[in-house]
Coordinates of N, CA, C and O in Angstrom, one line a residue:
M20 N 0.9 -1.2 0.0 CA -0.1 0.1 0.0 C 0.9 1.3 -0.1 O 1.8 1.3 0.7
P21 N 0.6 2.2 -0.8 CA 1.4 3.3 -1.0 C 1.3 4.2 0.3 O 0.2 4.2 1.0
V22 N 2.2 5.1 0.6 CA 2.2 6.1 1.7 C 1.2 7.0 1.6 O 0.4 7.2 2.5
W23 N 0.8 7.6 0.4 CA -0.2 8.5 0.4 C -1.6 8.1 0.6 O -2.4 8.7 1.2
S24 N -1.8 6.8 0.3 CA -3.2 6.1 0.6 C -3.3 6.0 2.1 O -4.4 6.1 2.7
I25 N -2.2 5.6 2.8 CA -2.3 5.3 4.2 C -2.4 6.9 5.0 O -3.3 6.9 5.8
V26 N -1.9 7.9 4.5 CA -2.1 9.3 4.9 C -3.6 9.6 4.8 O -4.1 10.2 5.5
L27 N -4.1 9.4 3.7 CA -5.5 9.8 3.2 C -6.3 9.0 4.1 O -7.3 9.6 4.6
L28 N -6.3 7.8 4.4 CA -7.2 7.0 5.3 C -7.3 7.6 6.6 O -8.1 7.7 7.4
I29 N -5.9 8.1 7.3 CA -5.8 8.5 8.4 C -6.6 10.0 8.5 O -7.3 10.2 9.7
V30 N -6.4 10.7 7.6 CA -7.1 12.1 7.4 C -8.4 11.9 7.6 O -9.4 12.6 8.1
I31 N -9.0 10.9 6.8 CA -10.4 10.6 6.7 C -11.1 10.2 8.0 O -12.0 10.6 8.5
A32 N -10.2 9.3 8.7 CA -10.7 8.8 10.0 C -10.7 9.9 10.9 O -11.6 9.9 11.8
V33 N -9.7 10.8 11.0 CA -9.7 12.1 11.8 C -11.0 12.8 11.6 O -11.6 13.4 12.6
L34 N -11.2 13.1 10.3 CA -12.5 14.0 10.1 C -13.6 13.3 10.4 O -14.5 14.1 11.0
I35 N -13.9 12.1 10.3 CA -15.0 11.5 10.7 C -15.3 11.4 12.2 O -16.4 11.9 12.7
A36 N -14.2 11.2 13.0 CA -14.1 11.3 14.4 C -14.4 12.7 14.9 O -15.2 12.9 15.9
A37 N -14.1 13.7 14.1 CA -14.3 15.1 14.6 C -15.8 15.6 14.3 O -16.4 16.2 15.1
L38 N -16.2 15.0 13.2 CA -17.8 15.2 12.8 C -18.7 14.6 13.9 O -19.6 15.2 14.5
V39 N -18.3 13.1 14.2 CA -19.0 12.7 15.4 C -19.0 13.4 16.7 O -20.0 13.6 17.3
A40 N -17.8 13.9 17.0 CA -17.7 14.5 18.5 C -18.4 15.8 18.3 O -19.0 16.2 19.1
L41 N -18.4 16.6 17.1 CA -19.1 17.8 17.0 C -20.7 17.8 17.0 O -21.6 18.6 17.7
T42 N -21.2 16.7 16.5 CA -22.7 16.3 16.6 C -23.1 16.2 18.0 O -24.1 16.4 18.3
I43 N -22.1 15.2 18.7 CA -22.5 14.9 20.2 C -22.5 16.3 21.0 O -23.5 16.4 21.8
V44 N -21.7 16.9 20.8 CA -21.4 18.3 21.5 C -22.6 19.3 21.1 O -23.2 19.9 21.9
G45 N -22.9 19.2 19.9 CA -24.1 20.1 19.4 C -25.4 19.7 19.8 O -26.2 20.5 20.4
K46 N -25.5 18.6 20.2 CA -26.9 18.0 20.7 C -27.1 18.4 22.1 O -28.1 18.6 22.7
K47 N -25.8 18.2 22.9 CA -25.8 18.6 24.3 C -26.0 20.1 24.6 O -27.0 20.5 25.4
L48 N -25.3 20.9 23.7 CA -25.6 22.3 23.8 C -27.0 22.7 23.4 O -27.6 23.6 24.1
Q49 N -27.7 22.1 22.5 CA -29.0 22.2 22.1 C -29.9 21.9 23.1 O -30.9 22.7 23.5
K50 N -29.9 20.9 23.8 CA -30.5 20.6 24.9 C -30.5 21.5 26.1 O -31.4 21.9 26.8
K51 N -29.2 22.0 26.4 CA -29.0 22.9 27.4 C -29.7 24.3 27.1 O -30.4 24.9 27.9
Q52 N -29.7 24.7 25.8 CA -30.3 26.0 25.4 C -32.1 25.8 25.6 O -32.6 26.9 26.0
E53 N -32.5 24.5 25.1 CA -33.9 24.5 25.4 C -34.3 24.5 26.9 O -35.4 25.1 27.0
A54 N -33.6 23.9 27.5 CA -33.9 24.1 29.2 C -33.7 25.5 29.7 O -34.5 26.0 30.3
N55 N -32.7 26.4 29.1 CA -32.6 27.6 29.6 C -33.9 28.4 29.1 O -34.4 29.3 29.6
N56 N -34.2 28.2 27.8 CA -35.3 28.9 27.1 C -36.7 28.7 27.9 O -37.5 29.5 28.1
A57 N -36.7 27.5 28.5 CA -38.1 27.1 29.2 C -37.9 27.8 30.4 O -39.0 28.2 30.9
Q58 N -36.9 28.0 31.1 CA -36.7 28.7 32.5 C -37.2 30.1 32.0 O -37.8 30.6 32.9
L59 N -36.6 30.6 31.0 CA -36.9 32.1 30.7 C -38.3 32.3 30.7 O -38.9 33.4 30.9
E60 N -38.9 31.4 29.9 CA -40.3 31.5 29.7 C -41.2 31.4 31.0 O -42.2 32.2 31.0
A61 N -40.7 30.7 31.7 CA -41.4 30.4 33.0 C -41.6 31.5 33.9 O -42.5 31.8 34.5
A62 N -40.4 32.3 33.8 CA -40.1 33.5 34.9 C -40.5 34.6 34.1 O -40.2 35.7 34.9
K63 N -40.8 34.8 33.0 CA -41.0 36.2 32.5 C -42.3 36.9 33.0 O -43.2 36.3 33.3
Q64 N -42.1 38.3 33.1 CA -43.1 39.1 33.5 C -43.3 40.3 32.5 O -42.4 40.6 32.0
V65 N -44.4 40.8 32.3 CA -44.8 41.8 31.6 C -44.6 43.3 32.3 O -45.2 43.3 33.3
M66 N -43.7 44.0 32.0 CA -43.4 45.4 32.6 C -43.5 46.5 31.7 O -43.1 46.5 30.5
S67 N -44.0 47.6 32.3 CA -44.0 48.9 31.5 C -42.7 49.6 31.8 O -42.4 49.9 33.1
M68 N -41.9 50.1 30.8 CA -40.7 50.8 31.1 C -40.5 52.0 30.1 O -41.0 51.9 29.0
L69 N -39.8 52.8 30.4 CA -39.5 54.0 29.7 C -38.0 53.7 29.1 O -37.1 53.7 30.2
V70 N -37.7 53.4 28.0 CA -36.5 53.2 27.3 C -35.7 54.6 27.2 O -36.0 55.5 26.5
I71 N -34.5 54.6 28.1 CA -33.7 55.8 28.0 C -32.7 55.8 27.0 O -32.5 56.6 26.1
D72 N -31.9 54.6 26.8 CA -30.8 54.4 25.8 C -30.7 52.9 25.7 O -30.8 52.1 26.5
K73 N -30.1 52.7 24.4 CA -29.7 51.2 24.1 C -28.4 51.3 23.3 O -28.3 52.2 22.6
K74 N -27.6 50.4 23.6 CA -26.2 50.3 23.0 C -25.6 48.9 23.0 O -26.2 48.3 23.9
M75 N -24.9 48.7 22.1 CA -24.0 47.5 22.2 C -22.9 47.7 23.0 O -22.0 48.5 22.5
M76 N -22.6 47.1 24.2 CA -21.6 47.4 25.0 C -21.0 46.2 25.6 O -21.7 45.4 25.8
K77 N -19.8 46.3 26.3 CA -19.4 45.1 26.9 C -19.9 45.1 28.5 O -20.5 46.2 28.9
M78 N -19.9 44.0 28.8 CA -20.8 43.8 30.2 C -20.3 44.4 31.2 O -20.9 45.0 32.2
K79 N -18.9 44.6 31.4 CA -18.1 45.2 32.3 C -18.5 46.6 32.3 O -18.6 47.4 33.5
D80 N -18.8 47.4 31.3 CA -19.1 48.7 31.2 C -20.4 49.1 31.2 O -20.8 50.1 31.4
A81 N -21.2 48.0 31.2 CA -22.9 48.2 31.2 C -23.5 48.7 32.4 O -24.4 49.1 32.5
G82 N -22.8 48.5 33.6 CA -23.4 48.9 34.9 C -24.3 47.9 35.5 O -25.2 48.2 36.3
L83 N -24.1 46.7 35.2 CA -24.9 45.4 35.5 C -24.6 45.0 36.9 O -23.4 45.5 37.3
P84 N -25.3 44.4 37.8 CA -24.9 44.2 39.2 C -23.7 43.2 39.2 O -23.4 42.4 38.3
K85 N -22.9 43.1 40.2 CA -21.7 42.5 40.6 C -21.9 40.9 40.3 O -21.3 40.1 39.8
M86 N -23.2 40.6 41.0 CA -23.6 39.2 40.9 C -23.7 38.7 39.4 O -23.3 37.5 39.1
V87 N -24.3 39.4 38.6 CA -24.5 39.1 37.0 C -23.2 38.9 36.6 O -22.9 37.8 35.9
L88 N -22.2 39.9 36.8 CA -20.9 39.5 36.2 C -20.1 38.5 36.7 O -19.4 37.7 36.0
D89 N -20.3 38.1 38.0 CA -19.7 37.0 38.5 C -20.1 35.6 38.1 O -19.5 34.6 38.0
Q90 N -21.4 35.5 37.7 CA -21.9 34.4 37.2 C -21.8 34.0 35.6 O -21.9 33.0 35.1
T91 N -21.4 35.3 34.8 CA -21.2 34.9 33.4 C -19.7 34.5 33.1 O -18.8 34.9 34.0
P92 N -19.7 33.7 32.2 CA -18.2 33.1 32.0 C -17.4 34.1 31.4 O -17.8 35.4 30.9
K93 N -16.1 34.0 31.7 CA -15.1 35.3 31.2 C -15.0 35.3 29.7 O -14.8 36.8 29.5
A94 N -15.3 34.4 29.1 CA -15.3 34.7 27.7 C -16.5 35.7 27.2 O -16.3 36.6 26.2
F95 N -17.5 35.9 27.9 CA -18.5 36.8 27.6 C -18.6 38.1 28.4 O -19.2 38.9 27.7
R96 N -17.6 38.2 29.3 CA -17.6 39.7 29.9 C -16.9 40.5 28.9 O -17.3 41.7 28.9
G97 N -16.0 40.3 28.0 CA -15.5 41.2 27.1 C -16.1 41.3 25.7 O -15.9 42.3 25.1
R98 N -17.2 40.5 25.7 CA -17.9 40.5 24.3 C -18.9 41.6 24.4 O -19.5 41.9 25.5
K99 N -19.3 42.3 23.4 CA -20.3 43.3 23.4 C -21.8 42.5 23.3 O -22.0 41.6 22.5
M100 N -22.6 43.3 24.0 CA -23.9 42.6 24.2 C -25.0 43.7 24.2 O -24.6 44.9 24.5
P101 N -26.1 43.4 23.7 CA -27.3 44.5 23.5 C -27.8 44.9 25.0 O -28.2 44.0 25.7
I102 N -27.4 46.0 25.3 CA -27.9 46.7 26.7 C -28.9 47.6 26.6 O -28.6 48.6 25.8
V103 N -29.8 47.8 27.4 CA -30.9 48.8 27.3 C -31.1 49.4 28.8 O -31.1 48.6 29.8
K104 N -30.9 50.6 28.9 CA -31.0 51.4 30.1 C -32.4 51.9 30.0 O -32.8 52.8 29.1
A105 N -33.3 51.5 31.0 CA -34.6 51.9 31.1 C -35.1 52.2 32.6 O -34.5 51.8 33.5
K106 N -36.1 53.1 32.4 CA -36.8 53.6 33.9 C -37.8 52.6 34.1 O -38.8 52.7 33.4
I107 N -37.8 51.9 35.1 CA -39.0 51.0 35.5 C -39.6 51.5 36.9 O -38.8 51.2 37.8
G108 N -40.6 52.0 36.8 CA -41.1 52.9 38.0 C -40.2 53.8 38.3 O -39.9 54.7 37.4
P109 N -39.7 54.0 39.6 CA -38.8 55.1 40.1 C -37.4 54.7 39.9 O -36.4 55.7 40.0
R110 N -37.0 53.4 39.4 CA -35.6 53.0 39.3 C -35.1 53.0 37.8 O -35.6 52.6 36.9
V111 N -33.9 53.5 37.5 CA -33.3 53.4 36.4 C -32.4 52.2 36.4 O -31.5 52.0 37.4
M112 N -32.6 51.2 35.4 CA -31.8 50.1 35.6 C -31.5 49.6 34.1 O -31.7 50.1 32.9
S113 N -30.1 48.9 34.0 CA -29.5 48.4 33.0 C -30.0 47.1 32.7 O -30.0 46.2 33.6
L114 N -30.4 46.6 31.5 CA -31.1 45.4 31.3 C -30.5 44.8 30.0 O -30.0 45.4 29.3
M115 N -30.0 43.5 30.1 CA -29.6 42.9 29.0 C -30.7 42.4 28.2 O -32.0 42.5 28.5
C116 N -30.6 42.4 26.8 CA -31.6 42.2 25.8 C -31.4 41.1 25.0 O -30.2 40.9 24.4
D117 N -32.5 40.5 24.3 CA -32.5 39.4 23.1 C -31.9 40.1 21.9 O -32.5 41.3 21.6
P118 N -31.0 39.7 21.3 CA -30.6 40.6 19.9 C -31.7 40.6 18.9 O -31.8 41.6 18.2
K119 N -32.6 39.9 18.8 CA -33.8 39.9 18.1 C -34.6 40.9 18.3 O -35.3 41.7 17.6
V120 N -34.8 41.2 19.6 CA -35.8 42.3 20.2 C -35.1 43.7 20.2 O -35.8 44.7 20.3
F121 N -33.7 43.6 20.3 CA -33.0 44.9 20.4 C -33.1 45.8 19.4 O -33.4 47.1 19.5
D122 N -33.2 45.5 18.1 CA -33.7 46.4 17.0 C -35.0 46.8 17.1 O -35.2 47.9 16.4
Q123 N -36.0 46.1 17.7 CA -37.4 46.7 17.8 C -37.7 47.6 18.8 O -38.5 48.5 18.7
I124 N -36.9 47.7 19.8 CA -37.1 48.8 20.9 C -36.8 50.0 20.5 O -35.6 50.5 20.1
P125 N -37.7 51.1 20.7 CA -37.5 52.5 20.4 C -37.0 53.1 21.5 O -37.1 52.8 22.8
I126 N -36.2 54.2 21.2 CA -35.5 54.9 22.1 C -36.4 56.2 22.8 O -37.0 56.6 21.9
K127 N -36.4 56.3 23.9 CA -37.3 57.5 24.5 C -38.6 57.4 24.2 O -39.6 58.3 23.8
A128 N -39.0 55.9 24.5 CA -40.5 55.8 24.3 C -40.8 54.8 25.3 O -40.0 54.0 26.0
E129 N -42.2 54.7 25.9 CA -42.6 53.8 26.9 C -43.0 52.4 26.2 O -43.7 52.4 25.1
V130 N -42.6 51.3 26.8 CA -42.7 50.0 26.1 C -43.3 49.2 27.1 O -43.0 49.2 28.4
K131 N -44.0 48.3 26.6 CA -44.5 47.0 27.6 C -43.8 45.7 27.1 O -43.9 45.3 25.9
A132 N -42.7 45.5 27.8 CA -41.8 44.3 27.6 C -41.9 43.1 28.6 O -42.2 43.3 29.6
E133 N -41.7 42.0 28.0 CA -41.5 40.8 28.6 C -40.2 40.5 29.2 O -39.1 40.6 28.5
V134 N -40.1 40.7 30.6 CA -38.6 40.7 31.1 C -38.5 39.4 32.1 O -39.5 39.1 32.7
S135 N -37.4 38.8 32.0 CA -37.2 37.7 33.0 C -36.0 38.0 33.7 O -34.7 37.8 33.0
G136 N -36.1 38.5 34.9 CA -34.9 38.9 35.6 C -34.6 40.2 35.1 O -35.1 41.1 35.2
I137 N -33.2 40.2 34.5 CA -32.6 41.4 33.9 C -32.5 41.2 32.4 O -31.8 41.9 31.7
Y138 N -33.2 40.5 31.8 CA -33.2 40.0 30.4 C -34.3 40.2 29.8 O -35.5 39.7 30.1
I139 N -34.5 41.0 28.7 CA -35.6 41.4 28.1 C -35.9 40.4 26.8 O -34.9 40.3 26.0
V140 N -36.9 39.8 26.9 CA -37.3 38.4 26.2 C -38.1 38.9 24.9 O -37.8 38.5 23.9
G141 N -38.9 39.7 25.2 CA -39.7 40.3 24.1 C -40.5 41.7 24.2 O -40.5 42.1 25.5
I142 N -41.3 42.1 23.3 CA -41.9 43.2 23.3 C -43.5 43.0 23.2 O -43.8 42.4 22.3
K143 N -44.3 43.4 24.0 CA -45.6 43.3 24.0 C -46.3 44.6 23.0 O -47.0 44.3 22.1
S144 N -46.1 45.6 23.5 CA -46.5 46.9 22.8 C -45.7 48.1 23.1 O -44.9 48.3 24.0
V145 N -45.9 49.2 22.0 CA -45.2 50.3 22.2 C -46.2 51.4 22.4 O -47.3 51.4 21.8
R146 N -46.2 52.3 23.4 CA -47.1 53.3 23.7 C -47.2 54.3 22.5 O -46.2 54.7 22.1
G147 N -48.4 54.4 21.9 CA -48.6 55.3 20.7 C -48.4 55.0 19.4 O -48.2 55.7 18.6
G148 N -48.1 53.6 19.2 CA -47.7 53.1 17.8 C -47.5 51.7 17.9 O -47.8 50.9 18.8
K149 N -47.0 51.2 16.6 CA -46.7 49.9 16.4 C -45.4 49.6 16.8 O -44.6 50.3 16.7
I150 N -45.1 48.2 16.8 CA -43.7 47.7 17.0 C -43.1 47.7 15.6 O -43.7 47.1 14.7
V151 N -42.1 48.5 15.3 CA -41.4 48.7 14.1 C -40.3 47.8 14.0 O -39.4 48.0 14.8
V152 N -40.2 47.1 12.9 CA -39.0 46.1 12.7 C -38.1 46.8 11.6 O -38.7 46.8 10.4
P153 N -36.9 47.4 11.9 CA -36.2 48.1 10.8 C -35.6 46.9 9.9 O -35.4 46.0 10.3
E154 N -35.6 47.3 8.6 CA -35.0 46.2 7.7 C -33.6 46.6 7.5 O -33.3 47.7 7.1
K155 N -32.7 45.6 7.6 CA -31.4 45.9 7.3 C -30.9 45.5 6.0 O -31.4 44.5 5.4
K156 N -30.2 46.3 5.3 CA -29.9 46.2 3.9 C -28.6 45.5 4.0 O -27.7 45.9 4.7
K157 N -28.5 44.4 3.1 CA -27.2 43.8 3.0 C -26.2 44.5 2.1 O -26.7 45.0 1.1
K158 N -25.2 44.5 2.5 CA -24.1 45.2 1.6 C -23.3 44.2 1.0 O -22.9 43.2 1.6
G159 N -23.0 44.5 -0.3 CA -22.1 43.6 -1.0 C -20.8 43.6 -0.5 O -20.1 44.4 0.3
L160 N -19.9 42.6 -1.0 CA -18.6 42.5 -0.5 C -17.7 43.9 -1.0 O -17.0 44.4 -0.1
F161 N -18.0 44.5 -2.2 CA -17.2 45.5 -2.4 C -17.6 47.0 -1.9 O -17.1 47.8 -1.9
K162 N -19.0 47.0 -1.6 CA -19.6 48.1 -1.1 C -19.2 48.3 0.4 O -19.2 49.3 0.8
K163 N -18.7 47.1 1.2 CA -18.3 47.4 2.5 C -16.9 48.2 2.5 O -16.6 49.0 3.4
N164 N -16.2 48.0 1.4 CA -14.7 48.5 1.6 C -14.7 50.0 1.2 O -13.7 50.6 1.4
K165 N -15.7 50.6 0.6 CA -15.6 52.0 0.1 C -15.9 53.0 1.2 O -16.6 52.6 2.2

């Protein structure tokens, strides 16, 4: 048997093993995500809030409680997250937001939102209007560089 065929068989075996490992890990992560989503759905409440500001910022700079920062993995602390600063009752709070919902939240408007802890899960209504979903235009490869 030539050497190149042995090397080719070894490479194929490694690729198959990597594919099997990725599918197993992917299924475990999917089960974890489904369990977390079920917990979020069970704990969500509808709150009325006045949105002051929304930004994509690092969790360290967002002004979130220390307990939240301690519970998050170190890899996520430096990553930019959608943060909404809102006035709920008499208190001004920084809340994390679902990326899908982040684009729909209007600034300087009163919103009824579904909140689970400090995480905004969804929007029920916006006072004085409809929920507007902005359309993002996709840029081509060459248009980005200009």
